[in-house]
Coordinates of C-alpha atoms and ligand atoms in Angstrom, one line a residue:
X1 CA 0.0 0.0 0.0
X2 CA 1.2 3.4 -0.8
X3 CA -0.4 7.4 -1.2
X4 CA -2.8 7.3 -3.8
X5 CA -1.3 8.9 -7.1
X6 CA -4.2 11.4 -6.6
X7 CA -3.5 12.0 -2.9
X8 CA -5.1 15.9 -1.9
X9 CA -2.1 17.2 -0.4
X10 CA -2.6 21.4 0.4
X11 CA -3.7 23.4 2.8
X12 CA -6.4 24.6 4.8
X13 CA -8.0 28.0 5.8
X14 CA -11.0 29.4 7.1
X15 CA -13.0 32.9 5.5
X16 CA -12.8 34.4 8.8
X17 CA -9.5 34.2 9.3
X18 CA -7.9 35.4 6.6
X19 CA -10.4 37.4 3.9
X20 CA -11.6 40.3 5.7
X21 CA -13.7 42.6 4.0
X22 CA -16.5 42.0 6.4
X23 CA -18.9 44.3 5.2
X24 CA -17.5 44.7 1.5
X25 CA -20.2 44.0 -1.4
X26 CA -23.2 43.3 1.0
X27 CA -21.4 40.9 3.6
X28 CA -23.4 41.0 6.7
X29 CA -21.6 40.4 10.1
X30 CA -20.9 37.0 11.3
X31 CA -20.1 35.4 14.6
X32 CA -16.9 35.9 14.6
X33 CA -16.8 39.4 13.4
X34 CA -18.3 40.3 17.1
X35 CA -14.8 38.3 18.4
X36 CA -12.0 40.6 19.6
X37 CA -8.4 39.9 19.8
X38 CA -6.5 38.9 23.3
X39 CA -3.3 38.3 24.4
X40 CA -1.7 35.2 24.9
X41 CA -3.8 32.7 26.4
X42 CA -6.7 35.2 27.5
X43 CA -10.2 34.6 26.0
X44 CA -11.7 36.2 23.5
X45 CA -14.1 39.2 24.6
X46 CA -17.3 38.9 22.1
X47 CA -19.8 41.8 22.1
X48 CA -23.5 41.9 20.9
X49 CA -22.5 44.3 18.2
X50 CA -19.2 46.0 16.5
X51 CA -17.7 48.7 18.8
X52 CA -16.4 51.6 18.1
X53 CA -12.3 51.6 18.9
X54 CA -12.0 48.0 19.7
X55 CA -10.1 45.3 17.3
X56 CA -11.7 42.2 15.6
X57 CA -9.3 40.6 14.0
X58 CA -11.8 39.3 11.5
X59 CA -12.6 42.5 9.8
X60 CA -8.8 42.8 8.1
X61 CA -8.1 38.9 8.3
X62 CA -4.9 39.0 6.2
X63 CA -7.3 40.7 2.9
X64 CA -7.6 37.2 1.2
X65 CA -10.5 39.4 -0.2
X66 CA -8.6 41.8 -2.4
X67 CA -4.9 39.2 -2.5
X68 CA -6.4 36.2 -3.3
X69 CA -4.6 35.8 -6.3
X70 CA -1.6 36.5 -5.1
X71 CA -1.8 33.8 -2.1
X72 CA -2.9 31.1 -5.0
X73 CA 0.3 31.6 -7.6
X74 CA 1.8 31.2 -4.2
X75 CA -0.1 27.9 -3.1
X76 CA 0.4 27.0 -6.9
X77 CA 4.0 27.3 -6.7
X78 CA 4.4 24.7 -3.9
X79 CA 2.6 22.3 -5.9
X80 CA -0.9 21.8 -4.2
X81 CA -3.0 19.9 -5.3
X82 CA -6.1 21.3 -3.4
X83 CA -7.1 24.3 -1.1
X84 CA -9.9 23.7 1.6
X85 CA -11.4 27.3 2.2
X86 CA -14.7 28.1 3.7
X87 CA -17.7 30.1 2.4
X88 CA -18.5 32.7 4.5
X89 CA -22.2 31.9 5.2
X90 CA -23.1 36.3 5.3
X91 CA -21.3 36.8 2.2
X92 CA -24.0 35.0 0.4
X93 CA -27.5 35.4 2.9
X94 CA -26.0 38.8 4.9
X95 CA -28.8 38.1 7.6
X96 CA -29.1 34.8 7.0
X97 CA -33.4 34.2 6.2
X98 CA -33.4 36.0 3.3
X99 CA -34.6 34.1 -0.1
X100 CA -32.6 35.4 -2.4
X101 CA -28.8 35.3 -2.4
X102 CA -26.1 38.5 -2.7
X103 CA -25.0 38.1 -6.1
X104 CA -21.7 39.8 -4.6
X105 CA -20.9 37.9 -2.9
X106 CA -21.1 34.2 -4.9
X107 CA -19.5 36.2 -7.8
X108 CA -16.2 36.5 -5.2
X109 CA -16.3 32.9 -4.8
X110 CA -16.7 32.2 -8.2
X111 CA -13.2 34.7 -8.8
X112 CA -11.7 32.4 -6.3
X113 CA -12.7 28.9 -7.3
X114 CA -11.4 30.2 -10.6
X115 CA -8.1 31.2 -9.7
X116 CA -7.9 28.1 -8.3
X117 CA -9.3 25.7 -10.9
X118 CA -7.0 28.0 -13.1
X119 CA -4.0 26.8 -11.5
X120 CA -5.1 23.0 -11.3
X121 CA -6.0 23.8 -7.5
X122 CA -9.1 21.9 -6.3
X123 CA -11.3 24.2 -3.9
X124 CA -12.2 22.0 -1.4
X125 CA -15.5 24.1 1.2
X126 CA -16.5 23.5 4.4
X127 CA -20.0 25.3 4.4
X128 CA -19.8 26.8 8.1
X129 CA -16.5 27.1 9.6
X130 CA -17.2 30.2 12.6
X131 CA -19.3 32.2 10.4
X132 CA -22.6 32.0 11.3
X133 CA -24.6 35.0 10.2
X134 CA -25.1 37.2 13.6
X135 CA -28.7 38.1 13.0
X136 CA -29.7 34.6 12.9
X137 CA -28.3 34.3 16.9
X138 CA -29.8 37.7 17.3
X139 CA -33.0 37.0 15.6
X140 CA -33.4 33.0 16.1
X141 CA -31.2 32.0 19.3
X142 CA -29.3 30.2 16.6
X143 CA -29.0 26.5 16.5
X144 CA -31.1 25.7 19.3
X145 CA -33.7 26.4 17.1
X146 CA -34.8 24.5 14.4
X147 CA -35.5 26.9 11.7
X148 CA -31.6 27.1 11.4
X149 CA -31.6 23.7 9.5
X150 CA -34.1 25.5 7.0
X151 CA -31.9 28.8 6.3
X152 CA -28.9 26.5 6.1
X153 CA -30.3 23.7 3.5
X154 CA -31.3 26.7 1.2
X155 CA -27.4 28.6 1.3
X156 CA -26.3 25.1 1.2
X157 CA -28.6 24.4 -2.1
X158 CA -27.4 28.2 -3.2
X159 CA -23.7 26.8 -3.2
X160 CA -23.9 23.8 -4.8
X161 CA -26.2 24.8 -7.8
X162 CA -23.8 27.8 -8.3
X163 CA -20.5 25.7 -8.1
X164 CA -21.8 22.5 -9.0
X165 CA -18.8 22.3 -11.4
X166 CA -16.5 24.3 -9.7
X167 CA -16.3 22.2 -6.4
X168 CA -16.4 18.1 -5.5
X169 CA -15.1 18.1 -1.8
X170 CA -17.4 19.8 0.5
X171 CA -17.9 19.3 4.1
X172 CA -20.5 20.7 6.2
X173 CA -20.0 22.1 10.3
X174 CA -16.5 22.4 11.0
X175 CA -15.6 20.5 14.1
X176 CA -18.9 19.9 14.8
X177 CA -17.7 18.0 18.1
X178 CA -16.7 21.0 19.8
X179 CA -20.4 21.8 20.4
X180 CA -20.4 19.4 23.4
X181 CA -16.8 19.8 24.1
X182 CA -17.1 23.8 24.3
X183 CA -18.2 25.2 27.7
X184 CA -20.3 27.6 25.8
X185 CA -19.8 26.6 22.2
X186 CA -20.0 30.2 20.7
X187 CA -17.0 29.4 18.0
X188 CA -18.9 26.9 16.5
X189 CA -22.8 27.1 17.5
X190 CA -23.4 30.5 17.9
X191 CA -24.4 29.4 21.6
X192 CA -24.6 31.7 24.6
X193 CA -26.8 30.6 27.5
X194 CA -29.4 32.9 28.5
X195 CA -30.8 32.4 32.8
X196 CA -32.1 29.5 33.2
X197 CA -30.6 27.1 30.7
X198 CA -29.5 23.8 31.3
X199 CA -25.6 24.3 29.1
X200 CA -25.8 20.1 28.2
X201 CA -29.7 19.9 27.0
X202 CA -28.9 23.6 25.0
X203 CA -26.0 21.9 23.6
X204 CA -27.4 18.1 22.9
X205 CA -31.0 20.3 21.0
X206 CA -28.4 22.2 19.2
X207 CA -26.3 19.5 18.0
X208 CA -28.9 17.6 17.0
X209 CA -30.5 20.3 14.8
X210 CA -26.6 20.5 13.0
X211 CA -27.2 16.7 12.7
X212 CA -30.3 17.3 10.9
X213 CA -29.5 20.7 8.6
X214 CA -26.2 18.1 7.8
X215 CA -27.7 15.1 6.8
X216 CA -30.5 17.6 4.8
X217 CA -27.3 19.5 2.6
X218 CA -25.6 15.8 2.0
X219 CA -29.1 14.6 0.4
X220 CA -29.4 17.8 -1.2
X221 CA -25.9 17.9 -2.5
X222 CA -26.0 14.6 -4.0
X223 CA -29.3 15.6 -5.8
X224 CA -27.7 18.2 -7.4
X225 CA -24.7 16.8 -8.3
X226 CA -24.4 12.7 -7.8
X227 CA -20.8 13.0 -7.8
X228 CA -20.1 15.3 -5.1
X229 CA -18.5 13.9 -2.2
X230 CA -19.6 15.6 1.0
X231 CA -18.2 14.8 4.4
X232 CA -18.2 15.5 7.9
X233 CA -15.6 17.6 10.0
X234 CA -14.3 16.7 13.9
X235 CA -11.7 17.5 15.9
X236 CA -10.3 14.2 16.4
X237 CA -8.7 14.2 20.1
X238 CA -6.6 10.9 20.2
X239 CA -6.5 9.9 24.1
X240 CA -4.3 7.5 26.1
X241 CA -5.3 6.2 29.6
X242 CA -2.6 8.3 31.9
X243 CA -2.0 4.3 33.5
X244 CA -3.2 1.1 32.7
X245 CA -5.2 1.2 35.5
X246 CA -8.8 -0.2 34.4
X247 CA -10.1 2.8 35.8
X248 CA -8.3 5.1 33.8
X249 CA -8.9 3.2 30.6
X250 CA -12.4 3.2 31.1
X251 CA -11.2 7.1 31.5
X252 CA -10.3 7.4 28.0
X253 CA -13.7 5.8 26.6
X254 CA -15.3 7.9 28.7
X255 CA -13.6 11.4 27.0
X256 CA -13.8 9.7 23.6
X257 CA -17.9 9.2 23.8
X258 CA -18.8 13.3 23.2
X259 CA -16.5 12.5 19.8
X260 CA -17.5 9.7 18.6
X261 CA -21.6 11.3 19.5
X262 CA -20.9 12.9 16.1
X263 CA -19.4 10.5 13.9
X264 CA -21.8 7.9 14.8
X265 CA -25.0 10.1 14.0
X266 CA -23.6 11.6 11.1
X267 CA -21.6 8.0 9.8
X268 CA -24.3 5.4 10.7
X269 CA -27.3 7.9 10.7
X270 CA -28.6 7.2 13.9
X271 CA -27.7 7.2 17.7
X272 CA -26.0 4.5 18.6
X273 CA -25.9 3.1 22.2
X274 CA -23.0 5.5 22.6
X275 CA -25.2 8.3 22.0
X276 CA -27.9 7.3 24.3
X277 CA -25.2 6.5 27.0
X278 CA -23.5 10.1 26.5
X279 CA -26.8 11.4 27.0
X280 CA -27.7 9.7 30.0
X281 CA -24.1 10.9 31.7
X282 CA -25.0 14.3 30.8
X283 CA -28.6 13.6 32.2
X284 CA -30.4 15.2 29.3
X285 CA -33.4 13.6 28.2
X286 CA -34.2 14.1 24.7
X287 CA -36.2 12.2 22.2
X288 CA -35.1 13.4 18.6
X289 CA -38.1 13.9 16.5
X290 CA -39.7 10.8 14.1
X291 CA -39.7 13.2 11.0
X292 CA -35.7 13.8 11.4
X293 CA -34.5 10.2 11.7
X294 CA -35.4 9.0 8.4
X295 CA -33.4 12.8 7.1
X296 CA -30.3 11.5 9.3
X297 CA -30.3 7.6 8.1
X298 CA -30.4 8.6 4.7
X299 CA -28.3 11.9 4.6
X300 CA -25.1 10.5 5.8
X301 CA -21.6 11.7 4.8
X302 CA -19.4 10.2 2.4
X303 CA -16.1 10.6 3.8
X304 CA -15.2 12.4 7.5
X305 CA -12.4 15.0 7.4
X306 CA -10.7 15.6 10.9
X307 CA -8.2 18.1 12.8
X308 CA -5.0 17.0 14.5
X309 CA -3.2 18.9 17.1
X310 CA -2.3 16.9 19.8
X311 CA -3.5 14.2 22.4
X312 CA -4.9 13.8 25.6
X313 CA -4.4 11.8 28.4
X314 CA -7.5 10.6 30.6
X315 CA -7.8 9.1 33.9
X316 CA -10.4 8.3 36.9
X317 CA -10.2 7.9 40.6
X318 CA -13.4 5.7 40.5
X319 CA -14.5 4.7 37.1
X320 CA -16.9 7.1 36.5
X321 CA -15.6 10.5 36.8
X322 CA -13.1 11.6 34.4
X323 CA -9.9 14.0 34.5
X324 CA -8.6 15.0 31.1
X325 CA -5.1 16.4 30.6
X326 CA -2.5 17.5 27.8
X327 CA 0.5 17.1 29.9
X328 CA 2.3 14.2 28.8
X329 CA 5.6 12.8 30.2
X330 CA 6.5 11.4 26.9
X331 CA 6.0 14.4 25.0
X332 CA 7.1 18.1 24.6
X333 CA 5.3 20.7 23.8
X334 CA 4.4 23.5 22.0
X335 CA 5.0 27.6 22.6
X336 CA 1.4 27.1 23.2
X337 CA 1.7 24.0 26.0
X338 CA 0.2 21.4 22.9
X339 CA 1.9 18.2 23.0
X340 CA 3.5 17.3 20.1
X341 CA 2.6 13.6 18.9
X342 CA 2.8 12.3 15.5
X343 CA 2.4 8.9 16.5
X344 CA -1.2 10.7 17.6
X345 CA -2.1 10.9 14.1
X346 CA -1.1 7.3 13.3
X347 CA -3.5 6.6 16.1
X348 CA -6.7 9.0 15.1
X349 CA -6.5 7.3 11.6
X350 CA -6.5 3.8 12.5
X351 CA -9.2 4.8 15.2
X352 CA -11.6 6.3 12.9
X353 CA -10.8 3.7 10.2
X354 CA -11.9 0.7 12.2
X355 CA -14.9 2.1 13.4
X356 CA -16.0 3.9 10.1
X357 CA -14.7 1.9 7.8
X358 CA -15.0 5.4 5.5
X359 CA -12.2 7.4 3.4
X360 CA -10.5 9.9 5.9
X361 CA -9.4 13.4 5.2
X362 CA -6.7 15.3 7.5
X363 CA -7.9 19.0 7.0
X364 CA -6.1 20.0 9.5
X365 CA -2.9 19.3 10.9
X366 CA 0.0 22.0 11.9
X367 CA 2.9 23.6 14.5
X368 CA 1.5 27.0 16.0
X369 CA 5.0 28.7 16.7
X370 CA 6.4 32.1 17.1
X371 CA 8.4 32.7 14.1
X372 CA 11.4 34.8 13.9
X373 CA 12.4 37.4 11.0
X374 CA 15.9 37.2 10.5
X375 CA 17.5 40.6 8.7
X376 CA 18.0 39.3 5.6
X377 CA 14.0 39.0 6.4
X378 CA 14.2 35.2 6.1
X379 CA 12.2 33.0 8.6
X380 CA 14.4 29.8 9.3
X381 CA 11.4 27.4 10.6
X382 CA 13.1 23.9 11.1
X383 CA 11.0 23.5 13.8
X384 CA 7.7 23.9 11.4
X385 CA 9.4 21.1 9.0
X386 CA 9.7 18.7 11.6
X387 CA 6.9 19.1 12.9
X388 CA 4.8 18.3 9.6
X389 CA 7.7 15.9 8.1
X390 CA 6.9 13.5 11.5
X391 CA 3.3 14.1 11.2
X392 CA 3.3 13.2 7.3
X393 CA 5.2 10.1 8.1
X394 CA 2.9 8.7 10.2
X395 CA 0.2 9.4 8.3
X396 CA 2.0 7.3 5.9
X397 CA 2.5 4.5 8.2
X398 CA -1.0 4.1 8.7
X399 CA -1.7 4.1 4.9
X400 CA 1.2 1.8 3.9
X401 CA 1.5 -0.4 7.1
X402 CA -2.1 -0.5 8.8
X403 CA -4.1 0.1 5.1
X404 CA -6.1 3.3 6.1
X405 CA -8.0 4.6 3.0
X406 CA -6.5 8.8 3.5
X407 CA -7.5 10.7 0.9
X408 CA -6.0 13.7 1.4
X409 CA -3.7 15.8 3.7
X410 CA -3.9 19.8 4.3
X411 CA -2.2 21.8 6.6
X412 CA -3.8 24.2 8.6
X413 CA -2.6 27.6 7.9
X414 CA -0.1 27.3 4.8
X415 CA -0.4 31.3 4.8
X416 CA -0.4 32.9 8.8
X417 CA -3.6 33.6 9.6
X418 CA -5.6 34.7 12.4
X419 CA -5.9 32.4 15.3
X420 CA -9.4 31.3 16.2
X421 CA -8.5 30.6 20.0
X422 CA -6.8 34.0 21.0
X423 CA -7.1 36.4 17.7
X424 CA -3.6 36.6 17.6
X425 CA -1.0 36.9 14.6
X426 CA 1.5 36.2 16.0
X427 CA 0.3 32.2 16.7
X428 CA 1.9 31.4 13.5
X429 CA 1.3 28.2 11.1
X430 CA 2.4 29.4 7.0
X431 CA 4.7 28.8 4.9
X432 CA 4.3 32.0 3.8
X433 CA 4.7 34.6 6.2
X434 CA 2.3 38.0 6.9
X435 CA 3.4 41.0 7.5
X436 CA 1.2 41.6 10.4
X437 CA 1.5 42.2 14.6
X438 CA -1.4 41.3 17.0
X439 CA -2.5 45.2 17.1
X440 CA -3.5 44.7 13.1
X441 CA -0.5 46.8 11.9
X442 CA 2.2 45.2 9.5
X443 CA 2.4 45.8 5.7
X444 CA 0.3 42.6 5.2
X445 CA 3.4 41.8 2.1
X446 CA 3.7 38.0 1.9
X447 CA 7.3 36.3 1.8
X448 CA 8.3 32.2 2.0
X449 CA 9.8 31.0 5.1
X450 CA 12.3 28.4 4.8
X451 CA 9.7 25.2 4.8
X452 CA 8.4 26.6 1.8
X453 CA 10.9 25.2 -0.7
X454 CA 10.5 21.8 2.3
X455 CA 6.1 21.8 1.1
X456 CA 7.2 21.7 -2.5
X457 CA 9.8 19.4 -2.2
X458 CA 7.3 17.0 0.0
X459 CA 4.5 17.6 -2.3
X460 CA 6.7 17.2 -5.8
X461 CA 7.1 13.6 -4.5
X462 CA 4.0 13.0 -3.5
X463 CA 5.0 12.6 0.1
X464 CA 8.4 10.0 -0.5
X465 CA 10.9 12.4 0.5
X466 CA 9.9 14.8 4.0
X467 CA 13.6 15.5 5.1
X468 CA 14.6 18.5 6.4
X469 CA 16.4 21.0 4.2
X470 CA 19.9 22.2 4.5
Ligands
BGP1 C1 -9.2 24.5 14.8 C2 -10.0 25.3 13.9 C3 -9.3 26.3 13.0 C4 -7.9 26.7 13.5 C5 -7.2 25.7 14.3 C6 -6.0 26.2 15.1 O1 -9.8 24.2 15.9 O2 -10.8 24.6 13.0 O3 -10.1 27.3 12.6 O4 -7.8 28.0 13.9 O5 -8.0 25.0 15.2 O6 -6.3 26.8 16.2 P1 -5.7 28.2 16.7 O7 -6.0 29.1 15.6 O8 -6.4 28.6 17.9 O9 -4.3 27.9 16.9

């Protein structure tokens, strides 16, 4: 077994991270245009509206908007193969219940996926990636409420009657897992409690209307083009018991179950006795409705796409209560405390493989560091190369040594874009470094760091050769 000759190898963004623009050609705001910046390690502030003399790091991105061609030739150059972007949901329904679209905005993505196509680049969308329109929180309480699923089947059917020959990889709610996993899952839901909620039955109602507005685009997608290939998106969070203790192995299912919630529903199409059992140990009772569980059997995903950072480690005094931890003896760490842990990957493949028994897609995978400009203005980013040369080789071990259908691999961040958990810049994952400091100044010029010429060399040999570079 080896990489498939057609193997996806690129990168992967998000629109409200890098394009900006936020209220250029009819945009309306999204969640994350409400999201300030912080400083290292402090959350985010979000606000009801936009503010007069504060920062959100969304509304300048790093102006994919107006550079887009210039960050493609440069994507081009190294040799990818695809680029996995989002839509940004308010480009295209500003408010989010409207019926007709902003021609505006689809004519920008149209610009884009040519560009891409242009240069033999594959766009490959997730459909909500953060960028749920405000007004539909404002308006609806957003996904706890089920008219969501109906506003986000019609942008969905928007998209792929527009691009229907533009784009075949699409995937739906990006890390959809983070729902449950998220104290107050505002990144990806749109979710803030109001008095009186209980957080697990908010998040369980929301989840399962995602399930449903899901399952609804994959049967609509397919209708309108048969050969699209439309997947699910988690944040896969390999996790080894801390000991070998039964207690803390029990631990490790026990972190694994609000994961594995969301790949059964959206894999098999139902909920499985894992689902019932997470339920119960969140002590939410909820019955999904009869009229959605014929939508979620026959709407499920094709392929599931996942994130890779790091790993866990999970343990329990008695078997039932559960203490999760990155702090690993056997690994360093990140400038950011993540543990570093190719074999990690290796692990979430094989994992999801065995239980799935579905082609995988890492769309996400990357070393947030904080890079150094030389004078010569070079960035020498060894660090970055090993980093992604250990975590490709794994992935090839579990392709070539334990079979694993992968279809693709992108990095997150192949351009340095705007962190999602603090707003910061300076969080950095590209190969191609931005001109731009934590405060939103910098020229916002582009220039290759040294594991630049490392991508292309990888990608030119279709992953044989990830050595490090003199
Ligand atoms: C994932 C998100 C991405 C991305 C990445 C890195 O959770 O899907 O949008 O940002 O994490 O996280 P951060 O930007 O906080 O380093």
């Amino acid at each position: 077994m080896r990489l498939r000759d057609d193997f996806l190898w690129g990168g992967a963004t998000a629109a409200n991270q890098m394009e900006g623009a936020f209220l250029e050609d009819g945009k309306g705001l999204s969640i994350a245009d409400v999201e300030q910046g912080s400083r290292h390690g402090v959350p985010r502030p979000i606000h009801e509206e936009v503010r007069s003399g504060c920062y959100y790091p969304s509304h300048e991105g790093i102006d994919f908007y107006h550079r887009y061609q210039e960050d493609i030739d440069l994507y081009a150059e190294m040799g990818f193969k695809c680029f996995r972007m989002s839509i940004n949901w308010p480009r295209i329904f500003p408010v989010g219940d409207e019926a007709e679209p902003n021609e505006a905005g689809l004519e920008f993505y149209d610009r884009v996926f040519d560009a891409l196509l242009e240069k033999g680049i594959q766009p490959v969308v997730t459909l909500s990636h953060y960028e749920t329109p405000l007004a539909l929180v404002q308006k609806y309480g957003s996904w706890r409420n089920r008219e969501l699923i109906g506003f986000f089947e019609h942008y969905c059917r928007t998209v792929f009657s527009r691009y229907k020959d533009k784009v075949k990889y699409w995937m739906t709610f990006n890390e959809i897992n983070e729902t449950m996993n998220q104290r107050e899952p505002y990144h990806q839901a749109g979710i803030r409690y109001q008095p009186g909620e209980n957080p697990e039955a908010v998040k369980v109602l929301a989840s399962h209307n995602m399930f449903v507005a899901s399952a609804r685009a994959v049967l609509a997608g397919h209708e309108i083009n048969p050969d699209f290939k439309i997947g699910c998106m988690i944040q896969y969070p390999t996790t080894y018991a801390r000991t070998c203790r039964p207690e803390d192995v029990m631990a490790r299912r026990y972190h694994m179950m609000p994961n594995y919630y969301y790949t059964d529903v959206m894999c098999r199409g139902y909920y499985t006795n894992l689902c019932t059992a997470q339920l119960q140990r969140l002590g939410v009772t909820f019955e999904p409705p009869a009229e959605d569980l014929e939508i979620l059997k026959a709407g499920t995903v094709d392929y599931i796409a996942f994130s890779y950072y790091f790993s866990y480690t999970a343990s329990s005094e008695d078997g039932s209560s559960l203490k999760v931890e990155r702090a690993n003896p056997y690994l360093e760490r990140n400038d950011w405390d993540w543990p570093i842990d190719p074999m990690g990957l290796r692990i979430a493949l094989n994992e999801l493989y065995d239980r799935y028994q579905m082609p995988l897609f890492v769309v996400e995978n990357g070393l947030g560091a904080i890079d150094k400009v030389e004078a010569d203005g070079s960035v020498q980013d060894d660090y970055r190369i090993k980093f992604l040369g250990d975590h490709i080789e794994a992935l090839k071990q579990a392709v070539e040594l334990d079979h694993v259908d992968v279809i693709g691999y992108t990095c997150w961040g192949p351009i340095d874009i705007i962190s999602v958990g603090t707003g910061e810049m300076r969080k950095r994952y590209g190969f191609i470094y931005v001109d731009k400091d934590d405060e939103g100044k910098g020229s916002l010029k582009r220039s290759r760091k040294k594991s630049f010429a490392w991508y292309k060399k990888v990608l030119a040999t279709n992953g044989a050769d990830t050595s490090g570079l003199e």
